[in-house]
Amino acid sequence: MTFLMNFFTFIFKVITLPLQLMEVVGIYGIYKRFFPFLIYKISFTYNKKMNDKKKDLFSNLSEFTKGNGPLRILEIGCGSGANFEFYPSGCKVVCTDPNPHFEKYLQKSLAVNDHLTFERFVVASGEDMRAVKDDSVDVVVCTLVLCSVHDVPRTLQEAHRILRPGGALYFLEHVVADPSSWTYFFQHVLQPIWYYFGDGCEVVRATWKHLETAGFSELKLRHIEAPLNFMIKPHIIGYAVK
């Protein structure tokens, strides 16, 4: 099975050679303008299918509010703001994303989620959020983001730095499947094409291993099977306390 997987993965890498060339010469950058629109549309379907999971995940957000002030949330890779509807009333939100073209769709989500206070949108990668101060937020949210950052450990270090002591990182991420499954086989075979369709998304990451070694004092993590396409059915969900 390993031989077949590697063989077909190679075939799909060859098929994506034109896309690789487009990326090298900069033409692929055009897709980054279209990608936010695509994610905005897909987010409605994802939220509908994952509604119960998201409600459960974010149900205790308010417990991390410090003192009498509002809950301060920073969302890494906010995309089009698909998580806003699950945030508690009165919270203050800072959003970061490396793609500036998401801001237009972010504003659309804010228009229908006036229960929260939007502070600012920062164009920044998850690995480098120097515009955000140390120990400055109660909660960091990271959903469907660790699949596409270039450096998962570095992104988690940044989340840890930004969180105040006692704050929490909330995550919901698709991950690689069990190695004995056909899902694992097809995740690896189709990864070369998926990478370009998903603007750098990788379905073959064992993200939970990075969370386990990220230096948080407490980790609440569960593996679940999401009601989604088989390629992204395996998920991890939970939160980690600084």
PDB file of C-alpha atoms in Angstrom:
ATOM      1  CA  MET A   1       0.000   0.000   0.000  1.00  0.00           C
ATOM      2  CA  THR A   2       2.888   2.362   0.765  1.00  0.00           C
ATOM      3  CA  PHE A   3       4.405   1.745  -2.677  1.00  0.00           C
ATOM      4  CA  LEU A   4       1.084   2.444  -4.413  1.00  0.00           C
ATOM      5  CA  MET A   5       0.531   5.553  -2.312  1.00  0.00           C
ATOM      6  CA  ASN A   6       3.968   6.939  -3.164  1.00  0.00           C
ATOM      7  CA  PHE A   7       3.552   6.044  -6.834  1.00  0.00           C
ATOM      8  CA  PHE A   8       0.215   7.796  -7.243  1.00  0.00           C
ATOM      9  CA  THR A   9       1.403  10.755  -5.161  1.00  0.00           C
ATOM     10  CA  PHE A  10       4.264  11.161  -7.625  1.00  0.00           C
ATOM     11  CA  ILE A  11       1.815  11.029 -10.543  1.00  0.00           C
ATOM     12  CA  PHE A  12      -0.261  13.839  -9.028  1.00  0.00           C
ATOM     13  CA  LYS A  13       2.878  15.875  -8.348  1.00  0.00           C
ATOM     14  CA  VAL A  14       3.677  15.617 -12.038  1.00  0.00           C
ATOM     15  CA  ILE A  15       0.127  16.660 -12.920  1.00  0.00           C
ATOM     16  CA  THR A  16       0.509  19.799 -10.799  1.00  0.00           C
ATOM     17  CA  LEU A  17       3.754  20.898 -12.495  1.00  0.00           C
ATOM     18  CA  PRO A  18       1.952  23.723 -14.365  1.00  0.00           C
ATOM     19  CA  LEU A  19       0.544  24.950 -11.044  1.00  0.00           C
ATOM     20  CA  GLN A  20       3.981  24.780  -9.474  1.00  0.00           C
ATOM     21  CA  LEU A  21       5.352  26.863 -12.336  1.00  0.00           C
ATOM     22  CA  MET A  22       2.523  29.380 -11.931  1.00  0.00           C
ATOM     23  CA  GLU A  23       3.410  29.688  -8.260  1.00  0.00           C
ATOM     24  CA  VAL A  24       7.094  30.278  -9.033  1.00  0.00           C
ATOM     25  CA  VAL A  25       6.439  33.033 -11.584  1.00  0.00           C
ATOM     26  CA  GLY A  26       3.727  34.679  -9.456  1.00  0.00           C
ATOM     27  CA  ILE A  27       0.662  33.975 -11.588  1.00  0.00           C
ATOM     28  CA  TYR A  28      -0.846  31.780  -8.859  1.00  0.00           C
ATOM     29  CA  GLY A  29      -1.182  34.939  -6.757  1.00  0.00           C
ATOM     30  CA  ILE A  30      -4.298  35.775  -8.774  1.00  0.00           C
ATOM     31  CA  TYR A  31      -6.053  32.857  -7.071  1.00  0.00           C
ATOM     32  CA  LYS A  32      -5.423  34.505  -3.686  1.00  0.00           C
ATOM     33  CA  ARG A  33      -7.835  37.249  -4.735  1.00  0.00           C
ATOM     34  CA  PHE A  34     -10.532  34.706  -5.580  1.00  0.00           C
ATOM     35  CA  PHE A  35      -9.885  32.388  -2.632  1.00  0.00           C
ATOM     36  CA  PRO A  36     -11.575  34.617   0.030  1.00  0.00           C
ATOM     37  CA  PHE A  37     -14.806  34.598  -2.008  1.00  0.00           C
ATOM     38  CA  LEU A  38     -14.633  30.800  -2.225  1.00  0.00           C
ATOM     39  CA  ILE A  39     -14.052  30.435   1.522  1.00  0.00           C
ATOM     40  CA  TYR A  40     -16.849  32.881   2.290  1.00  0.00           C
ATOM     41  CA  LYS A  41     -19.299  30.703   0.352  1.00  0.00           C
ATOM     42  CA  ILE A  42     -17.984  27.414   1.746  1.00  0.00           C
ATOM     43  CA  SER A  43     -18.107  28.708   5.334  1.00  0.00           C
ATOM     44  CA  PHE A  44     -21.913  28.687   5.352  1.00  0.00           C
ATOM     45  CA  THR A  45     -22.010  24.969   4.536  1.00  0.00           C
ATOM     46  CA  TYR A  46     -19.203  24.181   6.982  1.00  0.00           C
ATOM     47  CA  ASN A  47     -20.904  26.087   9.809  1.00  0.00           C
ATOM     48  CA  LYS A  48     -24.207  24.359   9.132  1.00  0.00           C
ATOM     49  CA  LYS A  49     -22.627  20.902   9.296  1.00  0.00           C
ATOM     50  CA  MET A  50     -20.365  21.763  12.244  1.00  0.00           C
ATOM     51  CA  ASN A  51     -22.820  23.941  14.147  1.00  0.00           C
ATOM     52  CA  ASP A  52     -23.178  21.630  17.152  1.00  0.00           C
ATOM     53  CA  LYS A  53     -19.417  21.030  17.313  1.00  0.00           C
ATOM     54  CA  LYS A  54     -18.647  24.742  17.253  1.00  0.00           C
ATOM     55  CA  LYS A  55     -21.315  25.577  19.821  1.00  0.00           C
ATOM     56  CA  ASP A  56     -19.881  22.959  22.149  1.00  0.00           C
ATOM     57  CA  LEU A  57     -16.293  24.126  21.578  1.00  0.00           C
ATOM     58  CA  PHE A  58     -16.996  27.783  22.278  1.00  0.00           C
ATOM     59  CA  SER A  59     -19.579  27.245  25.029  1.00  0.00           C
ATOM     60  CA  ASN A  60     -17.159  28.124  27.849  1.00  0.00           C
ATOM     61  CA  LEU A  61     -15.332  31.048  26.227  1.00  0.00           C
ATOM     62  CA  SER A  62     -16.663  33.483  28.824  1.00  0.00           C
ATOM     63  CA  GLU A  63     -14.950  31.538  31.604  1.00  0.00           C
ATOM     64  CA  PHE A  64     -11.655  33.008  30.424  1.00  0.00           C
ATOM     65  CA  THR A  65     -12.762  36.608  30.889  1.00  0.00           C
ATOM     66  CA  LYS A  66     -10.393  38.365  33.275  1.00  0.00           C
ATOM     67  CA  GLY A  67     -11.985  40.535  35.974  1.00  0.00           C
ATOM     68  CA  ASN A  68     -14.951  42.708  35.071  1.00  0.00           C
ATOM     69  CA  GLY A  69     -13.737  43.702  31.629  1.00  0.00           C
ATOM     70  CA  PRO A  70     -14.853  42.292  28.277  1.00  0.00           C
ATOM     71  CA  LEU A  71     -13.491  39.015  26.935  1.00  0.00           C
ATOM     72  CA  ARG A  72     -10.582  39.797  24.600  1.00  0.00           C
ATOM     73  CA  ILE A  73     -10.284  37.437  21.614  1.00  0.00           C
ATOM     74  CA  LEU A  74      -7.670  37.266  18.889  1.00  0.00           C
ATOM     75  CA  GLU A  75      -8.435  35.057  15.917  1.00  0.00           C
ATOM     76  CA  ILE A  76      -5.551  33.749  13.823  1.00  0.00           C
ATOM     77  CA  GLY A  77      -6.420  33.314  10.160  1.00  0.00           C
ATOM     78  CA  CYS A  78      -9.888  34.746  10.666  1.00  0.00           C
ATOM     79  CA  GLY A  79     -10.849  34.336   7.020  1.00  0.00           C
ATOM     80  CA  SER A  80     -14.362  35.655   6.476  1.00  0.00           C
ATOM     81  CA  GLY A  81     -15.334  35.665  10.162  1.00  0.00           C
ATOM     82  CA  ALA A  82     -17.179  32.344  10.204  1.00  0.00           C
ATOM     83  CA  ASN A  83     -16.692  31.998  13.980  1.00  0.00           C
ATOM     84  CA  PHE A  84     -18.193  35.345  14.975  1.00  0.00           C
ATOM     85  CA  GLU A  85     -21.693  33.986  15.554  1.00  0.00           C
ATOM     86  CA  PHE A  86     -20.344  31.662  18.259  1.00  0.00           C
ATOM     87  CA  TYR A  87     -18.610  34.384  20.302  1.00  0.00           C
ATOM     88  CA  PRO A  88     -20.260  35.750  23.460  1.00  0.00           C
ATOM     89  CA  SER A  89     -21.916  39.169  23.506  1.00  0.00           C
ATOM     90  CA  GLY A  90     -19.736  42.095  24.443  1.00  0.00           C
ATOM     91  CA  CYS A  91     -16.403  40.479  23.568  1.00  0.00           C
ATOM     92  CA  LYS A  92     -13.678  42.432  21.793  1.00  0.00           C
ATOM     93  CA  VAL A  93     -12.124  40.819  18.722  1.00  0.00           C
ATOM     94  CA  VAL A  94      -8.854  41.357  16.893  1.00  0.00           C
ATOM     95  CA  CYS A  95      -8.476  39.475  13.604  1.00  0.00           C
ATOM     96  CA  THR A  96      -5.333  38.484  11.735  1.00  0.00           C
ATOM     97  CA  ASP A  97      -4.922  36.958   8.301  1.00  0.00           C
ATOM     98  CA  PRO A  98      -2.064  36.964   5.801  1.00  0.00           C
ATOM     99  CA  ASN A  99      -4.496  37.518   2.915  1.00  0.00           C
ATOM    100  CA  PRO A 100      -5.713  41.153   2.866  1.00  0.00           C
ATOM    101  CA  HIS A 101      -8.494  40.284   0.425  1.00  0.00           C
ATOM    102  CA  PHE A 102     -10.448  38.635   3.248  1.00  0.00           C
ATOM    103  CA  GLU A 103     -11.248  42.000   4.830  1.00  0.00           C
ATOM    104  CA  LYS A 104     -14.186  42.688   2.516  1.00  0.00           C
ATOM    105  CA  TYR A 105     -15.885  39.440   3.523  1.00  0.00           C
ATOM    106  CA  LEU A 106     -14.941  39.993   7.151  1.00  0.00           C
ATOM    107  CA  GLN A 107     -16.976  43.189   7.061  1.00  0.00           C
ATOM    108  CA  LYS A 108     -19.969  41.256   5.726  1.00  0.00           C
ATOM    109  CA  SER A 109     -19.800  38.929   8.746  1.00  0.00           C
ATOM    110  CA  LEU A 110     -19.428  41.830  11.157  1.00  0.00           C
ATOM    111  CA  ALA A 111     -22.574  43.432   9.753  1.00  0.00           C
ATOM    112  CA  VAL A 112     -24.667  40.493  10.972  1.00  0.00           C
ATOM    113  CA  ASN A 113     -22.795  39.956  14.238  1.00  0.00           C
ATOM    114  CA  ASP A 114     -23.201  43.240  16.073  1.00  0.00           C
ATOM    115  CA  HIS A 115     -23.104  41.455  19.443  1.00  0.00           C
ATOM    116  CA  LEU A 116     -19.308  41.729  19.414  1.00  0.00           C
ATOM    117  CA  THR A 117     -16.903  44.670  19.225  1.00  0.00           C
ATOM    118  CA  PHE A 118     -14.439  44.533  16.363  1.00  0.00           C
ATOM    119  CA  GLU A 119     -11.144  46.243  17.185  1.00  0.00           C
ATOM    120  CA  ARG A 120      -8.925  45.793  14.145  1.00  0.00           C
ATOM    121  CA  PHE A 121      -7.801  43.629  11.239  1.00  0.00           C
ATOM    122  CA  VAL A 122      -4.071  42.881  11.101  1.00  0.00           C
ATOM    123  CA  VAL A 123      -2.508  41.550   7.920  1.00  0.00           C
ATOM    124  CA  ALA A 124      -0.050  39.042   9.368  1.00  0.00           C
ATOM    125  CA  SER A 125       0.910  35.401   9.150  1.00  0.00           C
ATOM    126  CA  GLY A 126       0.394  33.116  12.120  1.00  0.00           C
ATOM    127  CA  GLU A 127       4.145  32.771  12.482  1.00  0.00           C
ATOM    128  CA  ASP A 128       4.758  36.516  12.849  1.00  0.00           C
ATOM    129  CA  MET A 129       2.195  38.573  14.755  1.00  0.00           C
ATOM    130  CA  ARG A 130       4.598  41.144  16.156  1.00  0.00           C
ATOM    131  CA  ALA A 131       1.887  43.797  15.857  1.00  0.00           C
ATOM    132  CA  VAL A 132       0.131  42.134  18.809  1.00  0.00           C
ATOM    133  CA  LYS A 133       1.592  42.612  22.301  1.00  0.00           C
ATOM    134  CA  ASP A 134       2.631  39.869  24.712  1.00  0.00           C
ATOM    135  CA  ASP A 135       0.030  38.653  27.241  1.00  0.00           C
ATOM    136  CA  SER A 136      -2.609  40.896  25.651  1.00  0.00           C
ATOM    137  CA  VAL A 137      -5.663  38.651  25.089  1.00  0.00           C
ATOM    138  CA  ASP A 138      -7.764  36.184  27.031  1.00  0.00           C
ATOM    139  CA  VAL A 139      -8.422  33.803  24.159  1.00  0.00           C
ATOM    140  CA  VAL A 140      -6.764  32.950  20.857  1.00  0.00           C
ATOM    141  CA  VAL A 141      -8.935  31.148  18.298  1.00  0.00           C
ATOM    142  CA  CYS A 142      -7.436  29.042  15.526  1.00  0.00           C
ATOM    143  CA  THR A 143      -9.824  27.052  13.320  1.00  0.00           C
ATOM    144  CA  LEU A 144      -8.866  25.470   9.982  1.00  0.00           C
ATOM    145  CA  VAL A 145      -5.619  27.444  10.058  1.00  0.00           C
ATOM    146  CA  LEU A 146      -2.843  25.137  11.269  1.00  0.00           C
ATOM    147  CA  CYS A 147      -3.309  23.119   8.092  1.00  0.00           C
ATOM    148  CA  SER A 148      -1.904  25.935   5.969  1.00  0.00           C
ATOM    149  CA  VAL A 149       0.625  27.878   8.042  1.00  0.00           C
ATOM    150  CA  HIS A 150       4.242  27.312   7.023  1.00  0.00           C
ATOM    151  CA  ASP A 151       5.448  26.595  10.559  1.00  0.00           C
ATOM    152  CA  VAL A 152       2.983  25.060  13.048  1.00  0.00           C
ATOM    153  CA  PRO A 153       5.295  25.141  16.124  1.00  0.00           C
ATOM    154  CA  ARG A 154       6.140  28.803  15.482  1.00  0.00           C
ATOM    155  CA  THR A 155       2.458  29.704  15.125  1.00  0.00           C
ATOM    156  CA  LEU A 156       1.689  28.002  18.432  1.00  0.00           C
ATOM    157  CA  GLN A 157       4.583  29.876  20.051  1.00  0.00           C
ATOM    158  CA  GLU A 158       3.068  33.146  18.853  1.00  0.00           C
ATOM    159  CA  ALA A 159      -0.347  32.172  20.225  1.00  0.00           C
ATOM    160  CA  HIS A 160       1.265  31.304  23.553  1.00  0.00           C
ATOM    161  CA  ARG A 161       3.122  34.638  23.619  1.00  0.00           C
ATOM    162  CA  ILE A 162       0.008  36.692  22.925  1.00  0.00           C
ATOM    163  CA  LEU A 163      -2.137  34.927  25.533  1.00  0.00           C
ATOM    164  CA  ARG A 164      -2.198  36.237  29.084  1.00  0.00           C
ATOM    165  CA  PRO A 165      -1.308  33.706  31.794  1.00  0.00           C
ATOM    166  CA  GLY A 166      -4.385  31.561  32.309  1.00  0.00           C
ATOM    167  CA  GLY A 167      -5.741  32.372  28.849  1.00  0.00           C
ATOM    168  CA  ALA A 168      -6.679  29.690  26.324  1.00  0.00           C
ATOM    169  CA  LEU A 169      -6.056  28.711  22.724  1.00  0.00           C
ATOM    170  CA  TYR A 170      -9.180  27.235  21.085  1.00  0.00           C
ATOM    171  CA  PHE A 171      -8.674  25.037  18.035  1.00  0.00           C
ATOM    172  CA  LEU A 172     -10.682  23.074  15.482  1.00  0.00           C
ATOM    173  CA  GLU A 173      -8.509  21.544  12.773  1.00  0.00           C
ATOM    174  CA  HIS A 174      -8.721  18.791  10.181  1.00  0.00           C
ATOM    175  CA  VAL A 175      -5.821  16.354  10.465  1.00  0.00           C
ATOM    176  CA  VAL A 176      -4.294  13.291   8.862  1.00  0.00           C
ATOM    177  CA  ALA A 177      -6.277  10.061   9.145  1.00  0.00           C
ATOM    178  CA  ASP A 178      -5.270   6.760  10.712  1.00  0.00           C
ATOM    179  CA  PRO A 179      -2.425   5.237   8.632  1.00  0.00           C
ATOM    180  CA  SER A 180      -4.357   2.001   8.210  1.00  0.00           C
ATOM    181  CA  SER A 181      -7.298   3.739   6.488  1.00  0.00           C
ATOM    182  CA  TRP A 182      -8.061   4.453   2.853  1.00  0.00           C
ATOM    183  CA  THR A 183      -8.630   8.070   3.840  1.00  0.00           C
ATOM    184  CA  TYR A 184      -4.942   8.263   4.785  1.00  0.00           C
ATOM    185  CA  PHE A 185      -4.053   6.785   1.386  1.00  0.00           C
ATOM    186  CA  PHE A 186      -6.102   9.297  -0.590  1.00  0.00           C
ATOM    187  CA  GLN A 187      -5.066  12.231   1.600  1.00  0.00           C
ATOM    188  CA  HIS A 188      -1.459  11.625   0.567  1.00  0.00           C
ATOM    189  CA  VAL A 189      -2.226  10.836  -3.064  1.00  0.00           C
ATOM    190  CA  LEU A 190      -4.398  13.926  -3.599  1.00  0.00           C
ATOM    191  CA  GLN A 191      -2.362  16.292  -1.407  1.00  0.00           C
ATOM    192  CA  PRO A 192      -0.414  17.826  -4.344  1.00  0.00           C
ATOM    193  CA  ILE A 193      -3.656  19.028  -5.973  1.00  0.00           C
ATOM    194  CA  TRP A 194      -5.380  19.841  -2.681  1.00  0.00           C
ATOM    195  CA  TYR A 195      -2.482  22.151  -1.787  1.00  0.00           C
ATOM    196  CA  TYR A 196      -3.263  24.467  -4.691  1.00  0.00           C
ATOM    197  CA  PHE A 197      -7.040  24.263  -4.408  1.00  0.00           C
ATOM    198  CA  GLY A 198      -6.770  25.118  -0.684  1.00  0.00           C
ATOM    199  CA  ASP A 199      -4.186  27.890  -1.030  1.00  0.00           C
ATOM    200  CA  GLY A 200      -1.486  25.961   0.805  1.00  0.00           C
ATOM    201  CA  CYS A 201      -3.753  23.665   2.821  1.00  0.00           C
ATOM    202  CA  GLU A 202      -2.243  20.320   3.835  1.00  0.00           C
ATOM    203  CA  VAL A 203      -4.445  17.387   4.821  1.00  0.00           C
ATOM    204  CA  VAL A 204      -1.565  15.188   5.962  1.00  0.00           C
ATOM    205  CA  ARG A 205      -0.578  16.981   9.171  1.00  0.00           C
ATOM    206  CA  ALA A 206      -0.619  15.339  12.627  1.00  0.00           C
ATOM    207  CA  THR A 207      -1.305  18.705  14.247  1.00  0.00           C
ATOM    208  CA  TRP A 208      -2.129  17.240  17.650  1.00  0.00           C
ATOM    209  CA  LYS A 209       1.528  16.292  18.124  1.00  0.00           C
ATOM    210  CA  HIS A 210       2.540  19.952  17.904  1.00  0.00           C
ATOM    211  CA  LEU A 211      -0.144  20.970  20.389  1.00  0.00           C
ATOM    212  CA  GLU A 212       1.065  18.337  22.828  1.00  0.00           C
ATOM    213  CA  THR A 213       4.567  19.830  22.838  1.00  0.00           C
ATOM    214  CA  ALA A 214       3.684  23.539  22.630  1.00  0.00           C
ATOM    215  CA  GLY A 215       4.264  24.264  26.318  1.00  0.00           C
ATOM    216  CA  PHE A 216       0.679  24.820  27.487  1.00  0.00           C
ATOM    217  CA  SER A 217      -0.107  23.937  31.104  1.00  0.00           C
ATOM    218  CA  GLU A 218      -3.323  22.090  30.217  1.00  0.00           C
ATOM    219  CA  LEU A 219      -4.568  20.524  26.991  1.00  0.00           C
ATOM    220  CA  LYS A 220      -8.138  19.419  26.308  1.00  0.00           C
ATOM    221  CA  LEU A 221      -8.059  17.645  22.948  1.00  0.00           C
ATOM    222  CA  ARG A 222     -10.428  15.209  21.258  1.00  0.00           C
ATOM    223  CA  HIS A 223     -10.294  13.415  17.906  1.00  0.00           C
ATOM    224  CA  ILE A 224     -13.627  13.482  16.074  1.00  0.00           C
ATOM    225  CA  GLU A 225     -15.058  12.416  12.735  1.00  0.00           C
ATOM    226  CA  ALA A 226     -16.633  15.485  11.169  1.00  0.00           C
ATOM    227  CA  PRO A 227     -19.686  15.151   8.866  1.00  0.00           C
ATOM    228  CA  LEU A 228     -17.646  16.412   5.914  1.00  0.00           C
ATOM    229  CA  ASN A 229     -15.809  15.300   2.772  1.00  0.00           C
ATOM    230  CA  PHE A 230     -13.700  12.205   3.513  1.00  0.00           C
ATOM    231  CA  MET A 231     -10.473  14.170   2.887  1.00  0.00           C
ATOM    232  CA  ILE A 232     -11.139  16.431   5.866  1.00  0.00           C
ATOM    233  CA  LYS A 233     -13.299  14.141   7.980  1.00  0.00           C
ATOM    234  CA  PRO A 234     -10.673  13.536  10.715  1.00  0.00           C
ATOM    235  CA  HIS A 235     -10.635  16.554  13.042  1.00  0.00           C
ATOM    236  CA  ILE A 236      -9.209  17.565  16.393  1.00  0.00           C
ATOM    237  CA  ILE A 237     -11.116  19.909  18.674  1.00  0.00           C
ATOM    238  CA  GLY A 238     -10.441  21.487  22.050  1.00  0.00           C
ATOM    239  CA  TYR A 239      -8.453  24.134  23.866  1.00  0.00           C
ATOM    240  CA  ALA A 240      -5.113  24.599  25.590  1.00  0.00           C
ATOM    241  CA  VAL A 241      -4.524  26.778  28.649  1.00  0.00           C
ATOM    242  CA  LYS A 242      -1.385  28.876  29.079  1.00  0.00           C
TER     243      LYS A 242
END
